[in-house]
Coordinates of C-alpha atoms and ligand atoms in Angstrom, one line a residue:
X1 CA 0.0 0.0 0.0
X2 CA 1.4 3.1 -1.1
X3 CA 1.6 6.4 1.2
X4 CA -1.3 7.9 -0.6
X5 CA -3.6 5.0 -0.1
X6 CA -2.6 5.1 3.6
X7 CA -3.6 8.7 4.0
X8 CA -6.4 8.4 2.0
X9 CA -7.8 5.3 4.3
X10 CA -7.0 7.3 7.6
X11 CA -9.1 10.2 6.9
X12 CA -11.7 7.8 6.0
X13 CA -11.8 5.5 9.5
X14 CA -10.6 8.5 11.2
X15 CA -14.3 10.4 10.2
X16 CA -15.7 6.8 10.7
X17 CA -14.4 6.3 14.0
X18 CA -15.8 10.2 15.2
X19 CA -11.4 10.2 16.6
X20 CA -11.1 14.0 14.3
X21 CA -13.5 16.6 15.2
X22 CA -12.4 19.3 12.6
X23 CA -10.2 19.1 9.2
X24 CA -8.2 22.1 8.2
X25 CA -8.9 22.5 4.7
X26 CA -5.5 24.1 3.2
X27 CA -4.3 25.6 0.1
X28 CA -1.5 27.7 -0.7
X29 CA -1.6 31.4 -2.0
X30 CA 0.8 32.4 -4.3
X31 CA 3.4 33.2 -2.0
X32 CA 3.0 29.4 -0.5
X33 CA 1.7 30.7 2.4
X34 CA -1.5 28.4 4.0
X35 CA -4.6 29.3 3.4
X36 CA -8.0 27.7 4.5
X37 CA -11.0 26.7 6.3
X38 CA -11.5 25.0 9.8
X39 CA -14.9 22.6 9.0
X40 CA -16.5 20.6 12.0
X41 CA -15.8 16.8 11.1
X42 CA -19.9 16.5 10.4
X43 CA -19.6 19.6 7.8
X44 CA -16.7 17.5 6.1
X45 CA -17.4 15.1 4.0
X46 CA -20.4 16.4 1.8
X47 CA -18.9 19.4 0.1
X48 CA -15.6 17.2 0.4
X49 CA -17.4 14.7 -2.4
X50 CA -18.8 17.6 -3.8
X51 CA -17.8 20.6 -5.6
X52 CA -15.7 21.4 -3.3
X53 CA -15.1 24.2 -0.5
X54 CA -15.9 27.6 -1.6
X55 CA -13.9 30.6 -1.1
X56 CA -13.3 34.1 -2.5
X57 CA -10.8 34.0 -5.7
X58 CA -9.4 36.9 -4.8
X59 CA -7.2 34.7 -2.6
X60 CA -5.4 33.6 -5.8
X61 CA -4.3 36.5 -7.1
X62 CA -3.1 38.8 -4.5
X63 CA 0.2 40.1 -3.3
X64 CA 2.7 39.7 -0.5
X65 CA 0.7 41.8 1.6
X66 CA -2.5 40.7 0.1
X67 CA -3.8 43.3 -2.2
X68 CA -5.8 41.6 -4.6
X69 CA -4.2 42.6 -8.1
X70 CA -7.3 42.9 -10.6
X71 CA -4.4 42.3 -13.7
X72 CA -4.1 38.8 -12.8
X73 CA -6.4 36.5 -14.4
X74 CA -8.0 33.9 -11.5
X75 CA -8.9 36.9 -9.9
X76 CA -11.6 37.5 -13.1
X77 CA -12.5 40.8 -12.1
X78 CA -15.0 41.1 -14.6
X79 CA -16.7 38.1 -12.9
X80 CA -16.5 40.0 -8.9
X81 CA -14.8 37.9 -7.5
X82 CA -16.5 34.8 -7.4
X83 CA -16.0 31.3 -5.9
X84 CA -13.1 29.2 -6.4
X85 CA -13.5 25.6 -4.6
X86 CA -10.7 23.7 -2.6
X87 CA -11.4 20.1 -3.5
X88 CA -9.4 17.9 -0.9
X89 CA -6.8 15.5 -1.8
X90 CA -7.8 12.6 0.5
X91 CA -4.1 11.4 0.1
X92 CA -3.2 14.2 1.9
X93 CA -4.7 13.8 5.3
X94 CA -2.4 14.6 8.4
X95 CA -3.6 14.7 12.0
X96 CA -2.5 18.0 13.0
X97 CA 0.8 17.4 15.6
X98 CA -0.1 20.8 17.6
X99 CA -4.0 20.4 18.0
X100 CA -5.0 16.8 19.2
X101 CA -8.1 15.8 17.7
X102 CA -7.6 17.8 14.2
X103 CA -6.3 17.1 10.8
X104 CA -5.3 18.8 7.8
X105 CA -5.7 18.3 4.6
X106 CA -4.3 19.6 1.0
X107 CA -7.1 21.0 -1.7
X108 CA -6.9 21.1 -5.4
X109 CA -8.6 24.8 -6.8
X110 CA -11.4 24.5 -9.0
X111 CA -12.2 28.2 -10.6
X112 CA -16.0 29.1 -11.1
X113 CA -16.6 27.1 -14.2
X114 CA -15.7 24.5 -12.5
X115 CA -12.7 23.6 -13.9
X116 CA -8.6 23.1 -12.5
X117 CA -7.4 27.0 -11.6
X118 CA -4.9 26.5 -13.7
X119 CA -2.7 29.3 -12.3
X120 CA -3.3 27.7 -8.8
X121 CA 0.1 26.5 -7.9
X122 CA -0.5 23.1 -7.4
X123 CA -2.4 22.9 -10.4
X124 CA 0.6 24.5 -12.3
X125 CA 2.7 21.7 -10.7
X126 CA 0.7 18.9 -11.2
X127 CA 0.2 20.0 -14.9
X128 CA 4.2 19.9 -15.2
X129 CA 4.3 16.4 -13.8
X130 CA 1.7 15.3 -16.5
X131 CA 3.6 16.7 -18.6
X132 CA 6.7 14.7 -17.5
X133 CA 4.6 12.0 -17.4
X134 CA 3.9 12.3 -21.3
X135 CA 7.3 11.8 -21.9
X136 CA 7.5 8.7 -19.4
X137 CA 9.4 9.9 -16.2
X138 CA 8.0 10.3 -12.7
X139 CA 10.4 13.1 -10.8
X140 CA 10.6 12.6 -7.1
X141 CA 12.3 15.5 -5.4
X142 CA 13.7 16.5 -1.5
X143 CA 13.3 20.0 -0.1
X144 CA 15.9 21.5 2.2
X145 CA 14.4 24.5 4.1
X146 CA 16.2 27.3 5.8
X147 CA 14.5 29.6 8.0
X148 CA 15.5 32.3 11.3
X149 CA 13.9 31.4 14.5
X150 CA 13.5 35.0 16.3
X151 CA 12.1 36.5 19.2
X152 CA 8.7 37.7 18.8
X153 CA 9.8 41.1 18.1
X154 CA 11.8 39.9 15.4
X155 CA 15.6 39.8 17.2
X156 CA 17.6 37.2 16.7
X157 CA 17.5 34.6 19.2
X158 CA 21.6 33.7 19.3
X159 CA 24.9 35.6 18.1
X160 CA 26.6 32.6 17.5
X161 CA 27.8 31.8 14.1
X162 CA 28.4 27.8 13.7
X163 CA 26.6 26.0 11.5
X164 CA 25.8 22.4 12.9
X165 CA 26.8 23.5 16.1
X166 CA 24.9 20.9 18.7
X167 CA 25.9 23.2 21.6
X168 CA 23.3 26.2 19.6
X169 CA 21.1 23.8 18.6
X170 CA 20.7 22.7 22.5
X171 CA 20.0 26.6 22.8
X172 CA 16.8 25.9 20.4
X173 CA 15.2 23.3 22.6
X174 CA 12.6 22.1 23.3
X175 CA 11.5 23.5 19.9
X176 CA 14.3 21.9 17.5
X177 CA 13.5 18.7 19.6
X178 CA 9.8 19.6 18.3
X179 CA 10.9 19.5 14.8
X180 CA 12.5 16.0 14.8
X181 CA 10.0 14.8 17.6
X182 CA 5.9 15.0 17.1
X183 CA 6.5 16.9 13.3
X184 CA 7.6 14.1 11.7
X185 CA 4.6 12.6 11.8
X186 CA 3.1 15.3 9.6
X187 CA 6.3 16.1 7.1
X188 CA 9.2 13.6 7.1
X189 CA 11.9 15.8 8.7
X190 CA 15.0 13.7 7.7
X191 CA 17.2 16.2 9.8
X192 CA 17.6 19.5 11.5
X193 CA 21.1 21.4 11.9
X194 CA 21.9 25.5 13.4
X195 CA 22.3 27.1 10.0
X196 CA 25.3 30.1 9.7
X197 CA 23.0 32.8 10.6
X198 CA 22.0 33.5 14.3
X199 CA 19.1 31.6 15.0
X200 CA 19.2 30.1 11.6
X201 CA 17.9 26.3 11.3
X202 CA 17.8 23.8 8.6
X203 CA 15.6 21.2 8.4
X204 CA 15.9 18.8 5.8
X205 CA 13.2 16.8 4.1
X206 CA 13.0 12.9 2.7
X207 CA 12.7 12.5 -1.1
X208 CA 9.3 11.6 -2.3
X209 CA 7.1 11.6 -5.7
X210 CA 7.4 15.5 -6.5
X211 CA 3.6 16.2 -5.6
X212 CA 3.9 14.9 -2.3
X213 CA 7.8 16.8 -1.8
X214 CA 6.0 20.4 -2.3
X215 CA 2.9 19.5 -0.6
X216 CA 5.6 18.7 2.3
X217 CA 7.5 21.3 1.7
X218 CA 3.9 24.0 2.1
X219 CA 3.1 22.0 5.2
X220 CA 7.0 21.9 6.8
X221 CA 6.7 25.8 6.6
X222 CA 3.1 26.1 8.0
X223 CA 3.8 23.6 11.1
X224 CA 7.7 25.8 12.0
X225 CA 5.6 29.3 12.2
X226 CA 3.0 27.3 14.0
X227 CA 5.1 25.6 16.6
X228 CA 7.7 28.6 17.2
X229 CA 4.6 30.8 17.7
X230 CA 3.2 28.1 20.6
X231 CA 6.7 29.1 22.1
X232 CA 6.5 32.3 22.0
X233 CA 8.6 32.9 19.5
X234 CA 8.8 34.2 15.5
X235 CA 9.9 31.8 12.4
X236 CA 10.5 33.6 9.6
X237 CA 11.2 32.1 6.0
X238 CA 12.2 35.4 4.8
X239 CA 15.2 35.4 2.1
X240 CA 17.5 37.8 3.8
X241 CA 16.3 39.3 7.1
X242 CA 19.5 40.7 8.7
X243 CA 22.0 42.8 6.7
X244 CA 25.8 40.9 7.1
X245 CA 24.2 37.5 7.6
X246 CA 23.6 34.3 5.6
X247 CA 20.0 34.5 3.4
X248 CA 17.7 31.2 3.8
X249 CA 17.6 29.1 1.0
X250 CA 14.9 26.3 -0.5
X251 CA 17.5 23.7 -2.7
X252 CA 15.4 21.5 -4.4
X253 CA 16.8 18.2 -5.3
X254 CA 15.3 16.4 -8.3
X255 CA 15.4 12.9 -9.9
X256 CA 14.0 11.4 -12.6
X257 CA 12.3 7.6 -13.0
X258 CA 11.1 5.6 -15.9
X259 CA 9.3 2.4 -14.8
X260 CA 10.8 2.4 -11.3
X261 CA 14.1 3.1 -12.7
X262 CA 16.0 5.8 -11.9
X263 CA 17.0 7.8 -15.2
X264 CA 19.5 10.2 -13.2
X265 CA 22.1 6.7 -12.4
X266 CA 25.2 7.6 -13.6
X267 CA 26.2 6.1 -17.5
X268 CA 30.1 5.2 -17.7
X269 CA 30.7 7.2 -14.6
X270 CA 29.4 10.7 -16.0
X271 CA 25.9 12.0 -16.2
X272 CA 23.2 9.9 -17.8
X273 CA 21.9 11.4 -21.2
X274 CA 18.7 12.2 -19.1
X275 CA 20.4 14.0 -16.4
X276 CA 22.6 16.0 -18.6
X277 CA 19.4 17.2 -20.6
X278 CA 18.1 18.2 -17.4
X279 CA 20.7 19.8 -16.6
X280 CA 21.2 21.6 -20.2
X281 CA 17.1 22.7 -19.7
X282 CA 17.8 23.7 -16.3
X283 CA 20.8 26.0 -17.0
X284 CA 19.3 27.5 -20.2
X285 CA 16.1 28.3 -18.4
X286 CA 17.4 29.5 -15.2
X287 CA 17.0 33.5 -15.7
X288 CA 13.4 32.6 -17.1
X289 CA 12.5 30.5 -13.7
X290 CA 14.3 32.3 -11.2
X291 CA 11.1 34.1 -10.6
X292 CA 8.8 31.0 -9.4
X293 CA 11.8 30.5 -6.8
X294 CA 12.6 34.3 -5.8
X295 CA 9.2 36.2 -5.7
X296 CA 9.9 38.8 -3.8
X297 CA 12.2 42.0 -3.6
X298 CA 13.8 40.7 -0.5
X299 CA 14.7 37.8 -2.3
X300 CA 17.2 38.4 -4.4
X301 CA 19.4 40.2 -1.0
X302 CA 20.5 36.5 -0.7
X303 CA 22.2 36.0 -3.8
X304 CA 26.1 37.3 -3.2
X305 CA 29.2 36.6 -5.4
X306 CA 31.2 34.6 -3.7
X307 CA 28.6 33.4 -1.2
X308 CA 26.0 30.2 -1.2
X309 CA 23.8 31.5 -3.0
X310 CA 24.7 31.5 -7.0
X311 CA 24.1 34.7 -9.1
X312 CA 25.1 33.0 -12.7
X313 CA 23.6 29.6 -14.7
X314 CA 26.1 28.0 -13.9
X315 CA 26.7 24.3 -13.0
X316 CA 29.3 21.8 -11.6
X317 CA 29.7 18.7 -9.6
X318 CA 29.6 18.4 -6.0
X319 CA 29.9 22.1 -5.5
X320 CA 28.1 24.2 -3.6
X321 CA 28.9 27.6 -5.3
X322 CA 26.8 26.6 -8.8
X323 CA 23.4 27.2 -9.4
X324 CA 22.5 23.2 -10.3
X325 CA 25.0 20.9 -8.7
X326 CA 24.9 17.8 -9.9
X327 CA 25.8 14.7 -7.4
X328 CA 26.2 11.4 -9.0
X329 CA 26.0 8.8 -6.6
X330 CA 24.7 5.3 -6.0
X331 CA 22.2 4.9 -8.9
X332 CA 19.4 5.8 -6.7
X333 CA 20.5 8.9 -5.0
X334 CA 22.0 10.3 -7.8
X335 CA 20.3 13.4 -8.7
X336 CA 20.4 17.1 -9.4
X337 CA 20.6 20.3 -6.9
X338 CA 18.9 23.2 -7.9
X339 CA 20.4 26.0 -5.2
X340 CA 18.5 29.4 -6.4
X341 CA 15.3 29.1 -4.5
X342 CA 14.7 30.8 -1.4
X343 CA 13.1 30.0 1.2
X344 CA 10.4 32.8 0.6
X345 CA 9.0 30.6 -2.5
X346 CA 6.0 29.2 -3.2
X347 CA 7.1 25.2 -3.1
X348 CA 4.6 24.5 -6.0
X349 CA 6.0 26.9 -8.0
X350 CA 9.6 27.1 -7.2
X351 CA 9.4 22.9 -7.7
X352 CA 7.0 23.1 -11.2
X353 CA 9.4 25.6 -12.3
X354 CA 12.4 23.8 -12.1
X355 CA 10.8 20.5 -13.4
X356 CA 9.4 22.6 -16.7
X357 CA 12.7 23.7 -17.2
X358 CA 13.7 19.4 -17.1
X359 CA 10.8 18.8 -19.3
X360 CA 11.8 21.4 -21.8
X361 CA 15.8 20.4 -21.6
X362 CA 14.5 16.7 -22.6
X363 CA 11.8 17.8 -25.0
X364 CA 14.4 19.7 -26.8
X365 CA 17.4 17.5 -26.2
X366 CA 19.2 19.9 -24.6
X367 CA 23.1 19.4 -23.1
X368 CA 24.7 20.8 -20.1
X369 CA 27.0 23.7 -21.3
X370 CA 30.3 23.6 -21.4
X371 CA 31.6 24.7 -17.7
X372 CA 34.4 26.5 -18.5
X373 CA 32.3 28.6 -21.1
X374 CA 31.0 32.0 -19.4
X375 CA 27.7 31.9 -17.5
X376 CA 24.9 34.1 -18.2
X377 CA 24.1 36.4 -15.1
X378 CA 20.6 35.5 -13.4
X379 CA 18.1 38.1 -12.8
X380 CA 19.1 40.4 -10.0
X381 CA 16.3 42.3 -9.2
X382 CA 12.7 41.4 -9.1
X383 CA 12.3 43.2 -12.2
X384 CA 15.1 41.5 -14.1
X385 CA 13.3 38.1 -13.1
X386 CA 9.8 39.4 -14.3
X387 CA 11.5 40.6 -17.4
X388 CA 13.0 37.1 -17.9
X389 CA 10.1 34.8 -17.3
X390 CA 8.0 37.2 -19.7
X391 CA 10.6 36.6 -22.3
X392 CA 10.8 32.6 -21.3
X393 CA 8.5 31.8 -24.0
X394 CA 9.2 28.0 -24.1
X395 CA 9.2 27.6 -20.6
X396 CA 6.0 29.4 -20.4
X397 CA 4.1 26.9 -22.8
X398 CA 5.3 24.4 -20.3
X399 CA 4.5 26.3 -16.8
X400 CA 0.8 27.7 -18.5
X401 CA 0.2 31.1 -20.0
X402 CA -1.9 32.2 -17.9
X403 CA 0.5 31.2 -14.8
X404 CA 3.0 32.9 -16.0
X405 CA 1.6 35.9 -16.6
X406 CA -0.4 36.5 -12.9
X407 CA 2.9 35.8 -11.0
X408 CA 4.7 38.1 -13.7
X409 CA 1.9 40.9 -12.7
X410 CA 1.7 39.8 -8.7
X411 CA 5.6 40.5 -8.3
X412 CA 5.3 43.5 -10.8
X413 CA 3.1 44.6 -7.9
X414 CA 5.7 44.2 -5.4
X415 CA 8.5 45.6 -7.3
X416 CA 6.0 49.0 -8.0
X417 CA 5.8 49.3 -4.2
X418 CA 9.2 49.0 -3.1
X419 CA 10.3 51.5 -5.9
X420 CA 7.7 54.4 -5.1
X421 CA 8.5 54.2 -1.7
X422 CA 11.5 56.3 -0.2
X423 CA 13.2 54.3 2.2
X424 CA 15.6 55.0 5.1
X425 CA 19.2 53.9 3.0
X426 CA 18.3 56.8 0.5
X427 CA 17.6 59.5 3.5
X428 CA 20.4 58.1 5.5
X429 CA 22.7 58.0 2.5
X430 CA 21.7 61.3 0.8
X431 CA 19.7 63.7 3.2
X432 CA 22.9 65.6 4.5
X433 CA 25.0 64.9 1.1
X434 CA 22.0 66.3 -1.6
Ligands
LIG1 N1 23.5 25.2 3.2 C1 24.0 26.0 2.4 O1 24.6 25.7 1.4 C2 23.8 27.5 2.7 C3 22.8 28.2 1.7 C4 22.7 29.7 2.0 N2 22.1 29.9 3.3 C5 21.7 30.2 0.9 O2 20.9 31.1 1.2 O3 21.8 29.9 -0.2

């Protein structure tokens, strides 16, 4: 029995058995943030095997700070603002760790007309995987998450610098205990480490079938703000909070299977012809995708020369100052790093991204370039991103149109407000001097 068919019997018995009394019905707004209803257990299951639950579509198509933007499609302002419908994924079911007695679970979006949102990001993933599937791979992918656990004010909790320190991990207890403890039962935490950064964490997540790794990946973010808040304290995944110190990232590693197979196992000790196209389609497409991985201004703070974070498609072997590092190891771990995403993405989108940009490098038969050959710069504003995934026609037949264009004209939103507003480096830096 697969995990899927587990989940999917558990809600079942668990309604059966009267042992839930409410389900969290959850979705992710653009910025992967969770969104949903609490319904009683007896309110469940009949709009559950309906049409769904409805909710305003506005919740689609808004910003950061959630201002609805009318120039994004799912938002149909010519329509009002109607219904959209969260339709659960029974597979998805999770007792909720912090709140005995209720479960979660993950919805698809169904628009007004009753048919996929397709600029929902998990409809945008799950039409990448189809896609993927057309050409007869499954892609199973891992998640490593960074994040800064704060005081609520938002100071940092430590001053220490050490990454896998245990003595500042013992400093993060009980919660980091937490994280390994009662939330694995809810996202397969495969390891947690002190991150460079002061209060910075890592938690690492097992590889599963990509669906599952960003549905993991939404939840994983959800349950650290939740549990740090029951403690009192602040968990932010924002890219670069502190000025001097390390940003948080979101690698995404990514294999490829045919048939239970894994297409990524090394041929005559070098890259299988499958890996190197994904890694030629990942390279080529990197300034176009950037976007789905880096959506907000703040995001693209993290990306230093000379640091962690890469600022060219570029790629390597096991190095972790390239943009997609590929690791060739035993046949079934060996797979592909893609180390632009922050830890501010949307996990649908930052995942269905990087998979299009696989499906395109096989469609096309792409190669890897050569590595010595000069790298093209990736976007290094928000604007340069929205410019480049507007121009990544190819990957945007992939991705969906209409995806593309609302997150183009959601972070064209954010970059318009951070412009027109005057901000204390310009009065600091040119009040006295002007
Ligand atoms: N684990 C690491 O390689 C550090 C990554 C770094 N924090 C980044 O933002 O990219």
């Amino acid at each position: 029995m697969t995990d899927r068919q587990r989940s999917d019997r558990t809600l079942a018995e668990a309604l059966a058995e009267g042992t839930v009394h409410e389900i969290e019905v959850a979705w992710a707004d653009p910025y992967g943030r969770a969104q949903g209803k609490r319904v009683p257990a007896a309110r469940y299951q009949g709009p559950a095997a309906g049409r769904g639950f409805a909710f305003c579509d506005g919740s689609l198509a808004w910003n950061a700070v959630g201002e609805v933007q009318e120039a994004a499609l799912l938002g149909d302002p010519a329509g009002g603002y109607p219904d959209a419908y969260a339709v659960p994924d029974p597979a998805t079911y999770r007792p909720l760790p912090w709140r005995p007695g209720a479960g979660q679970v993950i919805a698809d979006i169904v628009d007004h007309h009753g048919e996929p949102a397709r600029t929902s990001p998990r409809a945008v993933l799950r039409r990448v995987l189809d896609r993927l599937a057309g050409l007869g791979y499954t892609a199973r992918a891992a998640l490593e998450l960074e994040f800064y656990l704060l005081r609520a004010d938002g100071s940092p909790l430590q001053d220490g610098l050490h990454a896998y320190s245990l003595e500042l991990a013992n400093e993060l207890d009980p919660l980091l205990g937490r994280f390994t403890g009662e939330l694995t039962g809810f996202v397969p935490v495969e390891g947690a480490l002190t991150e460079y950064g002061p209060g910075q964490v890592e938690l690492n997540l097992a590889h599963q079938e990509a669906l599952t790794a960003a549905d993991d990946a939404f939840r994983l973010r959800y349950a650290v703000k939740e549990l740090a808040r029951r403690q009192g304290l602040l968990a932010t995944f924002m890219a670069k909070p502190f000025n001097g110190h390390s940003g948080s990232s979101a690698h995404i590693h990514l294999s490829l299977w045919r048939d239970g197979t894994p297409a990524f196992a090394p041929e005559e000790g070098r890259e299988s012809k499958a890996a190197r196209a994904a890694i030629g389609g990942l390279v080529r497409h990197l300034p176009g995708l950037t976007l789905f991985g880096a959506p907000t201004v703040n995001s693209y703070k993290r990306y230093e020369p000379g640091g962690f974070a890469p600022v060219r498609a570029d790629w390597g072997g096991d190095d972790r100052r390239v943009a997609v590092r590929s690791l060739l190891e035993t046949p079934a771990a060996s797979r592909i790093e893609l180390r632009t995403p922050a830890a501010d993405a949307n996990p649908y989108l930052a995942l269905a991204a990087a998979l299009g940009a696989v499906a395109v490098g096989l469609e096309d038969g792409l190669e890897p370039p050569d590595p010595r050959d000069p790298a093209a710069a990736l976007p290094a504003t928000l604007a340069e991103a929205v410019t480049a995934a507007r121009a990544d026609e190819r990957l945007a037949e992939v991705l969906g149109r209409d995806a593309v264009h609302d997150h183009a004209v959601l972070a064209a939103s954010e970059w318009q407000a951070y412009t027109s507003q005057v901000t204390g480096w310009e009065t600091d830096r040119y009040l006295r001097y002007a």
